[in-house]
Amino acid sequence: MYEDFIKEARKIYGSSFIPLHRPVFEGNERVYLEECIETNFVSSVGAKVTEFEEMIAEFTNSKFAVATVNGTAALHTSIQLAGVKHGDEVITQSLTFVATCNAIAYCGASPIFVDVDLDTMGLSPNALEKFLNENAVHKKGELINKKTNKRIAGCVPMHTFGFPCRIKEISDICIKWGIPLIEDIAESLGSYVHDTHTGNFGKMGTLSFNGNKVITTGGGGMIITNDEELAIRAKHITTTSKMPHEYEFVHDEVGYNYRMPNLNAALGCAQVEQLSDFLKKKDEISQIWRNFFHDYEDINFFTGIENTKSNNWLNVIIMSSKKIRDDFLKFTNSKGVMTRPIWKLMSNLEMYKNCQNDGLENSIWLEERVVNIPSSVPFNLE
Ligand SMILES: *Cc1c(COP(=O)(O)O)cnc(C)c1O
């Protein structure tokens, strides 16, 4: 199988080193960047930021979008605006990229790790409900964790590799228990549940435009929301909380310099113009891989769940054991075809190892078996 896999990858992506996901700049990138330089608007003021925000709001069918300097900043801002305070707890996945947990920690809060579903790799509504039933009580209008006596102040599920989790069910549970919901949609731009774009199920959704994501601005992020007040607050605190004035500098609360520079937004505008095309091509690649792995009984090509549509950001195969996974990773990477295991569980990292978790049975199972395979938009084919 290993040799055939290399052959298939080379058929799609050619003979040189094949990364997991590389960006493609085949649109108006140069034109828009040139515009920024010619007009001198390269930094924190400029028309491209607003334009990019409007394009993302339209694409995701959200009412508002606020650009940030990266996805982590978007998460930090959103978690703070959801009301998370020092000493609180926020429920999230152990199977995620470290930014999700770091953003919780920046607010002075600590993560609680709840298990994922095997068929979505995202937060499990059943595990969430079970955790709350066993641990949470309402006291004086607040939701308290009986084990730690701390407030449970938020829930941040993540749509792993672009595959939507059971977000409607999670949203219903959060509403029932009164927990603010923020979706980490860093990996799921272009992913839907029924016809609703991910990020529209809670208070806010947070995107990343890092170099490896579906579209990139070099570095960048975005908060999407359907709540006008939150959008205004997000814009305010990500731009140093400066009060509008012709020449005076007055800031009315502790703010952040989290704004996206105009240069990055220019890149973003050009990338959004190509997004539908990227998604179409990524769907074709995913089909090729799905057909390829059809013949291998002991390898499961991951497809997500019914009534969801993935953006196919990173294709996933699930190996039958850790040993086989490690052999495969070693072989493919030595041949110049990049493959990668999923992240180490957050609950095993030094800074989060003492946070409460629910046993994380599925997360542990997936951690040992999941492999990402090359998933870029083809760059040597039309
Ligand atoms: C990429 C990513 C982020 C944000 O990353 P930045 O590099 O800060 O833009 C957050 N969460 C997840 C799950 C991600 O994959």
Short mmCIF file of C-alpha atoms and ligand atoms in Angstrom, two decimals:
data_model
loop_
_atom_site.label_atom_id
_atom_site.label_comp_id
_atom_site.label_asym_id
_atom_site.label_seq_id
_atom_site.Cartn_x
_atom_site.Cartn_y
_atom_site.Cartn_z
CA MET A 1 0.00 0.00 0.00
CA TYR A 2 2.77 2.43 1.00
CA GLU A 3 4.36 2.51 -2.48
CA ASP A 4 0.96 2.87 -4.13
CA PHE A 5 0.14 5.77 -1.83
CA ILE A 6 3.33 7.58 -2.87
CA LYS A 7 2.48 6.93 -6.52
CA GLU A 8 -1.02 8.33 -6.10
CA ALA A 9 0.28 11.44 -4.31
CA ARG A 10 2.80 12.02 -7.10
CA LYS A 11 0.04 11.60 -9.69
CA ILE A 12 -1.89 14.43 -8.05
CA TYR A 13 0.91 16.77 -6.95
CA GLY A 14 3.97 16.02 -9.08
CA SER A 15 7.50 14.93 -8.35
CA SER A 16 8.91 17.45 -5.86
CA PHE A 17 8.36 17.61 -2.08
CA ILE A 18 4.64 17.43 -1.30
CA PRO A 19 3.53 19.45 1.74
CA LEU A 20 0.33 18.77 3.69
CA HIS A 21 -1.25 22.03 2.64
CA ARG A 22 0.29 24.86 0.69
CA PRO A 23 -1.33 28.16 -0.26
CA VAL A 24 -2.18 29.06 -3.86
CA PHE A 25 -1.90 32.66 -5.12
CA GLU A 26 -3.37 32.69 -8.59
CA GLY A 27 -5.80 35.61 -8.33
CA ASN A 28 -5.53 39.32 -7.65
CA GLU A 29 -3.02 39.02 -4.79
CA ARG A 30 -0.31 41.07 -6.50
CA VAL A 31 -2.74 43.72 -7.77
CA TYR A 32 -4.24 44.36 -4.33
CA LEU A 33 -0.88 44.35 -2.53
CA GLU A 34 0.45 46.82 -5.07
CA GLU A 35 -2.58 49.04 -4.40
CA CYS A 36 -1.75 49.11 -0.67
CA ILE A 37 1.85 50.10 -1.32
CA GLU A 38 1.00 52.74 -3.92
CA THR A 39 -1.59 54.39 -1.69
CA ASN A 40 0.61 54.05 1.44
CA PHE A 41 -2.11 52.14 3.28
CA VAL A 42 -0.14 49.13 4.45
CA SER A 43 -0.83 49.13 8.18
CA SER A 44 -3.71 49.35 10.60
CA VAL A 45 -5.85 51.76 8.59
CA GLY A 46 -7.18 51.08 5.10
CA ALA A 47 -10.13 50.06 2.99
CA LYS A 48 -9.08 46.45 2.45
CA VAL A 49 -9.80 45.44 6.04
CA THR A 50 -13.45 46.51 5.78
CA GLU A 51 -13.73 44.97 2.34
CA PHE A 52 -12.32 41.67 3.57
CA GLU A 53 -14.66 41.70 6.59
CA GLU A 54 -17.66 42.24 4.32
CA MET A 55 -16.59 39.41 2.01
CA ILE A 56 -16.24 36.94 4.90
CA ALA A 57 -19.55 38.03 6.44
CA GLU A 58 -21.22 37.44 3.11
CA PHE A 59 -19.52 34.09 2.49
CA THR A 60 -20.37 32.72 5.95
CA ASN A 61 -23.81 34.31 5.91
CA SER A 62 -23.07 36.07 9.20
CA LYS A 63 -24.30 39.58 9.91
CA PHE A 64 -20.93 40.88 11.16
CA ALA A 65 -17.24 40.11 10.82
CA VAL A 66 -14.28 41.66 12.64
CA ALA A 67 -10.76 41.05 11.32
CA THR A 68 -7.92 40.30 13.75
CA VAL A 69 -4.18 39.81 13.58
CA ASN A 70 -4.50 36.01 13.88
CA GLY A 71 -6.91 33.28 14.85
CA THR A 72 -5.65 33.03 18.41
CA ALA A 73 -6.40 36.75 18.94
CA ALA A 74 -9.90 36.21 17.53
CA LEU A 75 -10.43 33.37 20.03
CA HIS A 76 -9.05 35.37 22.96
CA THR A 77 -11.28 38.33 22.14
CA SER A 78 -14.39 36.19 21.69
CA ILE A 79 -13.91 34.20 24.87
CA GLN A 80 -13.43 37.43 26.84
CA LEU A 81 -16.49 39.04 25.24
CA ALA A 82 -18.57 35.94 26.03
CA GLY A 83 -18.04 36.92 29.68
CA VAL A 84 -15.26 34.52 30.69
CA LYS A 85 -13.32 35.95 33.63
CA HIS A 86 -10.30 35.17 35.76
CA GLY A 87 -10.85 31.95 37.74
CA ASP A 88 -13.60 30.62 35.45
CA GLU A 89 -13.65 27.34 33.55
CA VAL A 90 -14.37 26.77 29.85
CA ILE A 91 -15.33 23.42 28.34
CA THR A 92 -13.42 22.42 25.22
CA GLN A 93 -11.82 19.46 23.43
CA SER A 94 -8.54 17.85 24.37
CA LEU A 95 -8.20 16.91 20.71
CA THR A 96 -7.51 20.36 19.26
CA PHE A 97 -4.72 22.74 18.30
CA VAL A 98 -3.13 24.43 21.32
CA ALA A 99 -4.49 27.89 20.39
CA THR A 100 -7.99 26.93 21.60
CA CYS A 101 -6.71 26.26 25.12
CA ASN A 102 -4.21 29.11 25.17
CA ALA A 103 -6.96 31.61 24.40
CA ILE A 104 -8.91 30.29 27.40
CA ALA A 105 -5.79 30.63 29.57
CA TYR A 106 -5.20 34.24 28.37
CA CYS A 107 -8.56 35.08 30.01
CA GLY A 108 -7.27 33.69 33.30
CA ALA A 109 -9.61 30.70 32.92
CA SER A 110 -8.83 27.01 32.69
CA PRO A 111 -10.08 24.46 30.19
CA ILE A 112 -12.19 21.44 31.08
CA PHE A 113 -11.61 18.65 28.58
CA VAL A 114 -14.66 16.75 27.36
CA ASP A 115 -14.43 13.86 24.89
CA VAL A 116 -15.05 13.99 21.14
CA ASP A 117 -17.25 11.80 18.93
CA LEU A 118 -15.38 9.17 16.89
CA ASP A 119 -17.32 10.04 13.74
CA THR A 120 -16.74 13.84 13.87
CA MET A 121 -13.49 14.19 15.88
CA GLY A 122 -15.27 17.20 17.43
CA LEU A 123 -16.84 17.78 20.87
CA SER A 124 -19.42 15.11 21.70
CA PRO A 125 -22.86 16.43 22.75
CA ASN A 126 -23.47 13.20 24.68
CA ALA A 127 -20.19 13.54 26.58
CA LEU A 128 -20.97 17.23 27.21
CA GLU A 129 -24.42 16.50 28.61
CA LYS A 130 -23.04 13.67 30.75
CA PHE A 131 -20.28 15.90 32.12
CA LEU A 132 -22.76 18.63 33.01
CA ASN A 133 -25.22 16.22 34.62
CA GLU A 134 -22.46 14.79 36.79
CA ASN A 135 -20.62 18.00 37.65
CA ALA A 136 -22.65 21.17 37.15
CA VAL A 137 -25.14 22.87 39.44
CA HIS A 138 -26.89 26.21 39.21
CA LYS A 139 -26.17 28.42 42.23
CA LYS A 140 -27.44 32.02 42.47
CA GLY A 141 -27.90 32.24 38.72
CA GLU A 142 -24.45 30.87 37.95
CA LEU A 143 -23.37 27.50 36.66
CA ILE A 144 -20.91 26.00 39.15
CA ASN A 145 -18.63 22.98 38.80
CA LYS A 146 -19.21 20.93 41.98
CA LYS A 147 -15.72 19.41 41.81
CA THR A 148 -13.79 22.69 41.63
CA ASN A 149 -16.34 25.21 42.86
CA LYS A 150 -15.53 27.34 39.83
CA ARG A 151 -17.92 28.93 37.36
CA ILE A 152 -18.41 27.15 34.02
CA ALA A 153 -18.48 30.23 31.82
CA GLY A 154 -18.15 29.03 28.24
CA CYS A 155 -17.96 26.20 25.75
CA VAL A 156 -15.57 26.18 22.76
CA PRO A 157 -16.01 23.24 20.39
CA MET A 158 -13.81 22.95 17.30
CA HIS A 159 -14.62 21.58 13.83
CA THR A 160 -11.62 19.30 13.39
CA PHE A 161 -9.87 19.47 10.01
CA GLY A 162 -13.02 21.02 8.54
CA PHE A 163 -15.44 18.24 9.54
CA PRO A 164 -18.38 19.82 11.38
CA CYS A 165 -19.09 18.46 14.85
CA ARG A 166 -22.67 17.96 16.14
CA ILE A 167 -22.92 21.69 16.72
CA LYS A 168 -26.72 22.00 16.71
CA GLU A 169 -26.97 19.46 19.53
CA ILE A 170 -24.14 21.20 21.40
CA SER A 171 -25.86 24.55 20.93
CA ASP A 172 -29.13 23.15 22.35
CA ILE A 173 -27.30 21.83 25.43
CA CYS A 174 -25.50 25.16 25.95
CA ILE A 175 -28.79 27.05 25.72
CA LYS A 176 -30.43 24.65 28.19
CA TRP A 177 -27.60 25.07 30.73
CA GLY A 178 -27.02 28.79 30.02
CA ILE A 179 -23.46 28.42 28.75
CA PRO A 180 -22.13 30.91 26.16
CA LEU A 181 -21.01 29.05 23.01
CA ILE A 182 -18.05 30.11 20.87
CA GLU A 183 -17.11 28.03 17.84
CA ASP A 184 -13.47 27.62 16.87
CA ILE A 185 -13.94 27.55 13.08
CA ALA A 186 -10.25 28.09 12.29
CA GLU A 187 -10.29 24.93 10.18
CA SER A 188 -13.83 25.02 8.81
CA LEU A 189 -14.23 28.00 6.48
CA GLY A 190 -16.56 26.56 3.82
CA SER A 191 -18.00 23.82 6.08
CA TYR A 192 -21.73 23.57 6.70
CA VAL A 193 -24.30 21.81 8.84
CA HIS A 194 -27.35 21.48 6.60
CA ASP A 195 -27.20 24.90 4.93
CA THR A 196 -25.78 26.83 7.87
CA HIS A 197 -22.12 27.81 7.78
CA THR A 198 -20.15 26.74 10.85
CA GLY A 199 -19.63 29.61 13.29
CA ASN A 200 -23.29 30.70 13.25
CA PHE A 201 -24.51 28.37 16.02
CA GLY A 202 -23.32 30.28 19.07
CA LYS A 203 -22.43 33.81 20.09
CA MET A 204 -19.32 34.03 17.91
CA GLY A 205 -17.18 31.98 15.55
CA THR A 206 -13.46 32.51 15.08
CA LEU A 207 -11.50 31.99 11.86
CA SER A 208 -7.79 31.75 11.13
CA PHE A 209 -6.04 32.71 7.90
CA ASN A 210 -2.68 31.26 8.80
CA GLY A 211 -0.53 30.04 5.89
CA ASN A 212 -1.77 26.45 6.11
CA LYS A 213 -5.51 27.17 6.23
CA VAL A 214 -8.05 27.00 3.35
CA ILE A 215 -7.31 30.63 2.51
CA THR A 216 -4.48 32.69 3.92
CA THR A 217 -3.61 36.30 4.66
CA GLY A 218 -0.09 35.36 5.76
CA GLY A 219 -1.30 35.65 9.33
CA GLY A 220 -4.79 36.70 10.26
CA GLY A 221 -8.07 35.88 11.89
CA MET A 222 -11.71 36.93 11.99
CA ILE A 223 -14.60 36.92 14.43
CA ILE A 224 -18.01 36.31 12.91
CA THR A 225 -21.21 37.00 14.81
CA ASN A 226 -24.88 37.78 14.31
CA ASP A 227 -24.95 40.02 17.39
CA GLU A 228 -24.35 43.68 16.54
CA GLU A 229 -23.38 44.66 20.07
CA LEU A 230 -20.73 41.93 20.24
CA ALA A 231 -19.40 42.97 16.84
CA ILE A 232 -19.03 46.57 17.98
CA ARG A 233 -17.37 45.45 21.23
CA ALA A 234 -15.01 43.14 19.31
CA LYS A 235 -13.94 45.93 16.96
CA HIS A 236 -13.42 48.25 19.93
CA ILE A 237 -11.22 46.07 22.13
CA THR A 238 -9.19 44.69 19.19
CA THR A 239 -8.28 48.25 18.18
CA THR A 240 -6.87 49.42 21.56
CA SER A 241 -10.32 50.58 22.83
CA LYS A 242 -9.73 54.01 21.36
CA MET A 243 -12.63 56.46 21.50
CA PRO A 244 -13.37 58.04 18.13
CA HIS A 245 -11.83 61.51 18.05
CA GLU A 246 -10.15 63.62 15.39
CA TYR A 247 -6.86 63.95 17.23
CA GLU A 248 -7.15 63.03 20.92
CA PHE A 249 -6.01 59.67 22.25
CA VAL A 250 -8.55 58.44 24.76
CA HIS A 251 -8.98 54.72 25.52
CA ASP A 252 -11.87 53.71 27.74
CA GLU A 253 -10.78 50.20 28.80
CA VAL A 254 -7.87 47.80 28.47
CA GLY A 255 -7.74 46.99 24.78
CA TYR A 256 -5.54 44.98 22.47
CA ASN A 257 -3.59 45.76 19.35
CA TYR A 258 -5.19 42.83 17.55
CA ARG A 259 -6.12 44.54 14.29
CA MET A 260 -5.29 43.04 10.93
CA PRO A 261 -2.96 45.17 8.79
CA ASN A 262 -4.30 46.37 5.45
CA LEU A 263 -1.61 44.40 3.58
CA ASN A 264 -2.84 41.14 5.02
CA ALA A 265 -6.45 42.04 4.31
CA ALA A 266 -5.52 42.78 0.68
CA LEU A 267 -4.22 39.23 0.38
CA GLY A 268 -7.43 38.03 2.02
CA CYS A 269 -9.68 39.82 -0.49
CA ALA A 270 -7.86 38.13 -3.37
CA GLN A 271 -8.07 34.77 -1.60
CA VAL A 272 -11.83 34.97 -0.91
CA GLU A 273 -12.40 35.62 -4.60
CA GLN A 274 -10.88 32.17 -5.26
CA LEU A 275 -12.44 30.41 -2.28
CA SER A 276 -15.30 28.68 -4.13
CA ASP A 277 -12.86 27.43 -6.72
CA PHE A 278 -10.47 26.17 -4.00
CA LEU A 279 -13.33 24.33 -2.30
CA LYS A 280 -14.39 22.68 -5.56
CA LYS A 281 -10.85 21.50 -6.26
CA LYS A 282 -10.36 20.30 -2.70
CA ASP A 283 -13.56 18.29 -3.04
CA GLU A 284 -12.13 16.61 -6.15
CA ILE A 285 -8.89 15.76 -4.30
CA SER A 286 -10.89 14.31 -1.45
CA GLN A 287 -12.82 12.12 -3.93
CA ILE A 288 -9.55 10.83 -5.41
CA TRP A 289 -8.26 9.89 -1.95
CA ARG A 290 -11.58 8.35 -0.98
CA ASN A 291 -11.51 6.13 -4.08
CA PHE A 292 -7.89 5.24 -3.48
CA PHE A 293 -8.46 4.09 0.10
CA HIS A 294 -11.64 2.23 -0.81
CA ASP A 295 -9.49 -0.82 -1.64
CA TYR A 296 -7.75 -0.93 1.76
CA GLU A 297 -9.89 -2.61 4.35
CA ASP A 298 -7.74 -1.82 7.37
CA ILE A 299 -7.55 1.92 6.62
CA ASN A 300 -10.61 4.07 7.21
CA PHE A 301 -10.92 7.17 5.03
CA PHE A 302 -12.72 9.70 7.23
CA THR A 303 -15.89 11.24 5.78
CA GLY A 304 -17.71 12.97 8.65
CA ILE A 305 -21.42 12.66 9.39
CA GLU A 306 -24.67 13.03 7.47
CA ASN A 307 -26.17 16.46 6.80
CA THR A 308 -22.77 18.12 7.07
CA LYS A 309 -20.45 19.34 4.36
CA SER A 310 -16.71 19.53 5.01
CA ASN A 311 -14.44 22.01 3.29
CA ASN A 312 -11.97 19.11 2.97
CA TRP A 313 -9.27 21.24 4.56
CA LEU A 314 -7.14 18.25 5.58
CA ASN A 315 -7.99 14.72 4.48
CA VAL A 316 -7.85 12.12 7.23
CA ILE A 317 -7.16 8.41 7.32
CA ILE A 318 -7.54 6.30 10.44
CA MET A 319 -5.02 3.49 10.80
CA SER A 320 -5.76 0.25 12.62
CA SER A 321 -3.01 0.73 15.22
CA LYS A 322 -0.40 3.16 16.50
CA LYS A 323 2.34 0.87 15.23
CA ILE A 324 1.00 0.90 11.65
CA ARG A 325 0.48 4.64 11.86
CA ASP A 326 4.09 5.20 12.90
CA ASP A 327 5.41 2.95 10.09
CA PHE A 328 3.30 4.85 7.57
CA LEU A 329 4.42 8.28 8.85
CA LYS A 330 8.07 7.26 8.75
CA PHE A 331 7.89 5.79 5.25
CA THR A 332 5.89 8.58 3.58
CA ASN A 333 7.88 11.44 5.12
CA SER A 334 11.16 9.78 4.08
CA LYS A 335 9.82 9.77 0.50
CA GLY A 336 9.09 13.51 0.46
CA VAL A 337 5.33 13.10 0.83
CA MET A 338 4.30 14.89 3.97
CA THR A 339 1.90 13.12 6.34
CA ARG A 340 1.27 14.05 9.94
CA PRO A 341 -0.23 12.58 13.11
CA ILE A 342 -2.98 14.50 14.91
CA TRP A 343 -1.95 16.80 17.79
CA LYS A 344 -0.88 15.41 21.15
CA LEU A 345 -3.85 15.70 23.48
CA MET A 346 -4.02 19.05 25.28
CA SER A 347 -4.71 17.17 28.52
CA ASN A 348 -1.17 15.73 28.33
CA LEU A 349 0.61 19.06 27.85
CA GLU A 350 2.53 20.34 30.86
CA MET A 351 0.42 23.48 31.34
CA TYR A 352 -2.98 21.73 31.01
CA LYS A 353 -2.29 18.32 32.51
CA ASN A 354 -4.03 19.14 35.80
CA CYS A 355 -7.25 20.35 34.16
CA GLN A 356 -10.34 18.24 34.72
CA ASN A 357 -11.29 15.75 31.99
CA ASP A 358 -13.96 13.08 31.49
CA GLY A 359 -11.66 10.16 30.65
CA LEU A 360 -11.37 11.12 26.96
CA GLU A 361 -11.73 7.57 25.65
CA ASN A 362 -12.37 8.52 22.02
CA SER A 363 -9.79 11.31 22.01
CA ILE A 364 -7.10 8.85 23.15
CA TRP A 365 -8.17 6.29 20.53
CA LEU A 366 -8.02 8.90 17.73
CA GLU A 367 -4.75 10.42 18.95
CA GLU A 368 -3.02 7.11 18.22
CA ARG A 369 -4.51 6.47 14.78
CA VAL A 370 -5.32 9.66 12.86
CA VAL A 371 -3.08 10.68 9.97
CA ASN A 372 -3.42 13.74 7.73
CA ILE A 373 -2.44 13.29 4.09
CA PRO A 374 -1.62 15.93 1.42
CA SER A 375 -4.70 18.03 0.73
CA SER A 376 -3.63 21.21 -1.10
CA VAL A 377 -5.44 22.61 -4.07
CA PRO A 378 -3.37 21.02 -6.88
CA PHE A 379 -0.69 23.38 -8.05
CA ASN A 380 0.59 21.64 -11.14
CA LEU A 381 -2.80 20.77 -12.62
CA GLU A 382 -5.54 22.98 -13.92
C1 LIG B 1 -5.07 27.54 13.13
C2 LIG B 1 -5.89 27.35 14.32
C3 LIG B 1 -6.16 28.38 15.24
C4 LIG B 1 -5.62 29.79 15.15
O1 LIG B 1 -4.36 29.88 14.70
P1 LIG B 1 -3.56 31.23 14.37
O2 LIG B 1 -2.26 30.65 13.91
O3 LIG B 1 -3.46 32.01 15.61
O4 LIG B 1 -4.25 31.98 13.28
C5 LIG B 1 -7.00 28.13 16.29
N1 LIG B 1 -7.58 26.93 16.46
C6 LIG B 1 -7.37 25.91 15.60
C7 LIG B 1 -8.08 24.62 15.83
C8 LIG B 1 -6.51 26.06 14.51
O5 LIG B 1 -6.31 25.04 13.68
#
